[in-house]
Amino acid sequence: MAKIKDIKFTLREYPYRKPFHITGSIATVAVNIEVQVQLKNDLVGYGEASPSFRVNGERPEMLLAMENQVREMLIGLDVRQYRQIFEITDRLTATPSLKAAVQFAVLDSLAQIYETPVSFLFGGAKKTLETDKTVGIDNLENRVKDAKQIFEEGFRIIKIKVGEHLREDVEAVQEIARVTKGAKYIVDANMGYTPKQAVEFAQEIYRSGIDIDVYEQPVYWADLDGLRFVRFNVPFPVAADESAKTKFDVLRLIKEEAVDYINIKLMKSGLSDALAITELAKAANLKLMIGCMSESSIGINQSVHFALGTGAFEFHDLDSHLLISEERFRGKFAQNGPEISIGEGWL
Ligand SMILES: [Mg+2]
């Protein structure tokens, strides 16, 4: 009954509502792989991989080519023993977003057997969360206009992408802060600054009287000395995103005292490493945020249930489904502006 009968991958494309520009990348379409895990009792669990070449070195074709391999690995296994399945799928080190999708689809099928939301399998810590929404890189006028609109939509946590041009970034953050008073800011440089530039940016923002709640990945992912330099020379908490993919990366970041925050993304870590990272962070007194790649609603659903179930996160950056267009909303949660909660049907 609870054994896996078949696994199916489907390529899906979702156009961005507006080209999404971050340091070193402009995306016009999200190309994702939907994963279906079908059980012997015909229940189907859903997952979604949003592969990132920039962060993980993944291409959609690489994931699609793994379909038979994953089938061979998992057909016949019992989803109630999902730790066994996590152990096996931990071997998908070259395609972490696929690992996340398969692991979640397994839990989604198990949740249907138990007639409970997936978040309850993780512990059911919370029933609601607040997400931010992101302002991409653009000219000053459009950045300010986008931020204002996000604020008017009710979002009180605004993520601002920076990292391509220091002077323009400083001006953009100053102007955005002027028109969104009372908002909190996550500023993400996506590795765009040198350590010295990263410090200069933060000090200028601080001198303008603006507070940044999380300063994400100011420098190159492998430059842990640079991260530590920024951490100890700016007045804001510094987060690792691109530097923190696996639990082993996070252990190293802890040993190097390189950051205050970790941005967990299921697409970098899968569920198994994401679970380990939440415990590592707790033990090391690091704070956590949860982010996303280019997931649609079915993919964001994974991070929503993980975040609600573990209750581990100070900030939730789960907005990719709001930036793309899809024919229908497929999340197993309710969304009202920035507020995300477990839908009534899933309690
Ligand atoms: Mg980031």
mmCIF file of C-alpha atoms in Angstrom, residues 5 22 24 72 95 101 115 134 149 188 190 199 206 212 223 254 268 272 276 298 301 323 326 331 342:
data_model
loop_
_atom_site.group_PDB
_atom_site.id
_atom_site.type_symbol
_atom_site.label_atom_id
_atom_site.label_comp_id
_atom_site.label_asym_id
_atom_site.label_seq_id
_atom_site.Cartn_x
_atom_site.Cartn_y
_atom_site.Cartn_z
ATOM 1 C CA LYS A 5 4.909 2.035 -7.612
ATOM 2 C CA ILE A 22 19.811 39.792 -9.717
ATOM 3 C CA GLY A 24 24.909 38.199 -12.735
ATOM 4 C CA GLU A 72 15.493 2.227 -9.979
ATOM 5 C CA THR A 95 21.237 17.628 -8.461
ATOM 6 C CA ALA A 101 11.586 17.399 -5.008
ATOM 7 C CA GLU A 115 -4.416 12.380 6.370
ATOM 8 C CA THR A 134 11.532 40.982 -3.653
ATOM 9 C CA GLN A 149 3.838 48.736 -4.795
ATOM 10 C CA ASP A 188 20.875 40.501 -0.917
ATOM 11 C CA ASN A 190 24.189 37.622 -4.440
ATOM 12 C CA VAL A 199 31.578 46.980 4.156
ATOM 13 C CA TYR A 206 23.933 52.621 8.462
ATOM 14 C CA ILE A 212 19.026 46.120 7.539
ATOM 15 C CA ASP A 223 35.356 33.467 0.236
ATOM 16 C CA ILE A 254 30.170 27.709 11.976
ATOM 17 C CA LYS A 268 20.280 23.670 -2.377
ATOM 18 C CA SER A 272 17.489 15.885 4.668
ATOM 19 C CA ALA A 276 20.323 18.868 9.701
ATOM 20 C CA ILE A 298 3.636 23.555 -5.932
ATOM 21 C CA ASN A 301 4.449 24.578 -0.974
ATOM 22 C CA LEU A 323 6.791 36.655 -9.428
ATOM 23 C CA GLU A 326 0.893 30.012 -13.634
ATOM 24 C CA GLY A 331 -0.064 25.145 -3.101
ATOM 25 C CA ILE A 342 -2.168 26.033 6.184
#
